[in-house]
Amino acid sequence: MAITLVAGMPAASQSPFPVDIGGPYALLDQNGQTRTQADPDGKHQLLFFGYANCLNICSAALPLMAQVVDELAADGIEVTPVMITVAPDQDQVDTMGAPLAEIHRDFIGLTGEEDALQVAYDAFKVEVEPLFQDPEYGWIYSHGSFVHLLDGDGELLTLLPPILDVTQATKIARSYITPQS
């Protein structure tokens, strides 16, 4: 079984990235259940580090993820959209589910204690820095901006910049998910 490669990039086993990206973590979802980097149903995942009420990068990345998930679902490809919070003071088990569900009914939000979140940030090479406090929305953070396409085991396949349109992002994701004969 061969995999179609995008722009001459090597397959996931021959990472195009100069550093290892990804790894194990254990965080709580919006239902209080522990989740790891592996999808419990073995689905591919679109993973983003952000926060549910972000008005900047997240407001582009999260809807893009939802649209890509729907486009792939139309082809019978199930992908889970996942967001790991960079604002655990704002995104808690009982507060992040509703805003994420407004973006997509299948969105999984993950949060946890600072040390557990740091494990995920370190694994995916995401730096989080509080910038300033907005009187209406709380802290505004600088954080990673890539959407990570993971396989069902939580292994990184590729990165998608949120500046791609839905068609481009879906085409790239599909090329890593759909085996070509």
Short mmCIF file of C-alpha atoms in Angstrom, two decimals, residues 93-174:
data_model
loop_
_atom_site.label_atom_id
_atom_site.label_comp_id
_atom_site.label_asym_id
_atom_site.label_seq_id
_atom_site.Cartn_x
_atom_site.Cartn_y
_atom_site.Cartn_z
CA VAL A 93 -13.66 20.81 31.78
CA ASP A 94 -16.99 22.55 32.34
CA THR A 95 -16.40 25.68 30.20
CA MET A 96 -14.82 24.63 26.90
CA GLY A 97 -17.34 22.13 25.57
CA ALA A 98 -20.08 24.58 24.58
CA PRO A 99 -17.92 27.03 22.59
CA LEU A 100 -16.20 24.17 20.77
CA ALA A 101 -19.54 22.47 20.00
CA GLU A 102 -20.64 25.71 18.31
CA ILE A 103 -17.75 25.21 15.88
CA HIS A 104 -18.30 21.46 15.37
CA ARG A 105 -20.36 18.92 17.28
CA ASP A 106 -17.44 16.44 17.37
CA PHE A 107 -14.81 18.86 18.68
CA ILE A 108 -12.82 17.49 21.60
CA GLY A 109 -11.35 20.06 23.98
CA LEU A 110 -8.48 19.00 26.23
CA THR A 111 -7.24 20.66 29.39
CA GLY A 112 -5.45 19.67 32.54
CA GLU A 113 -3.00 20.65 35.21
CA GLU A 114 -0.09 22.86 34.17
CA ASP A 115 2.46 20.02 34.27
CA ALA A 116 0.26 17.70 32.17
CA LEU A 117 -0.33 20.44 29.60
CA GLN A 118 3.39 21.22 29.50
CA VAL A 119 4.06 17.59 28.52
CA ALA A 120 1.83 18.08 25.47
CA TYR A 121 3.32 21.49 24.65
CA ASP A 122 6.85 20.07 24.84
CA ALA A 123 5.97 17.02 22.75
CA PHE A 124 4.53 19.17 19.97
CA LYS A 125 7.10 21.99 20.32
CA VAL A 126 4.45 24.58 21.19
CA GLU A 127 5.48 27.63 23.17
CA VAL A 128 2.77 29.42 25.14
CA GLU A 129 3.18 32.93 26.45
CA PRO A 130 0.60 35.24 28.02
CA LEU A 131 0.66 38.58 26.17
CA PHE A 132 -1.89 40.80 27.89
CA GLN A 133 -5.23 40.68 29.64
CA ASP A 134 -8.27 41.76 27.64
CA PRO A 135 -11.03 43.15 29.90
CA GLU A 136 -13.72 41.20 28.04
CA TYR A 137 -11.98 37.94 27.07
CA GLY A 138 -9.31 37.47 29.73
CA TRP A 139 -5.72 36.62 28.93
CA ILE A 140 -4.55 36.71 25.31
CA TYR A 141 -1.82 34.18 24.55
CA SER A 142 0.88 33.71 21.97
CA HIS A 143 0.90 30.05 20.95
CA GLY A 144 1.52 27.66 18.07
CA SER A 145 -0.50 28.18 14.94
CA PHE A 146 -0.22 24.91 12.99
CA VAL A 147 -2.94 22.29 12.76
CA HIS A 148 -1.35 18.87 13.30
CA LEU A 149 -2.69 15.92 11.29
CA LEU A 150 -2.27 12.78 13.38
CA ASP A 151 -3.02 9.16 12.66
CA GLY A 152 -5.24 7.16 15.01
CA ASP A 153 -2.28 6.31 17.23
CA GLY A 154 -1.41 9.97 17.66
CA GLU A 155 1.61 9.96 15.35
CA LEU A 156 2.20 13.15 13.38
CA LEU A 157 1.60 12.88 9.65
CA THR A 158 1.97 16.53 8.64
CA LEU A 159 1.35 20.13 9.67
CA LEU A 160 -1.30 22.35 8.09
CA PRO A 161 -0.95 26.12 8.35
CA PRO A 162 -4.33 27.74 9.13
CA ILE A 163 -3.88 30.11 6.20
CA LEU A 164 -4.80 27.31 3.79
CA ASP A 165 -8.30 27.32 2.41
CA VAL A 166 -10.59 24.37 3.05
CA THR A 167 -9.96 22.82 -0.36
CA GLN A 168 -6.17 22.90 0.03
CA ALA A 169 -6.19 21.66 3.62
CA THR A 170 -8.62 18.85 2.77
CA LYS A 171 -6.54 17.78 -0.23
CA ILE A 172 -3.38 17.61 1.86
CA ALA A 173 -5.11 15.73 4.70
CA ARG A 174 -6.74 13.30 2.28
#
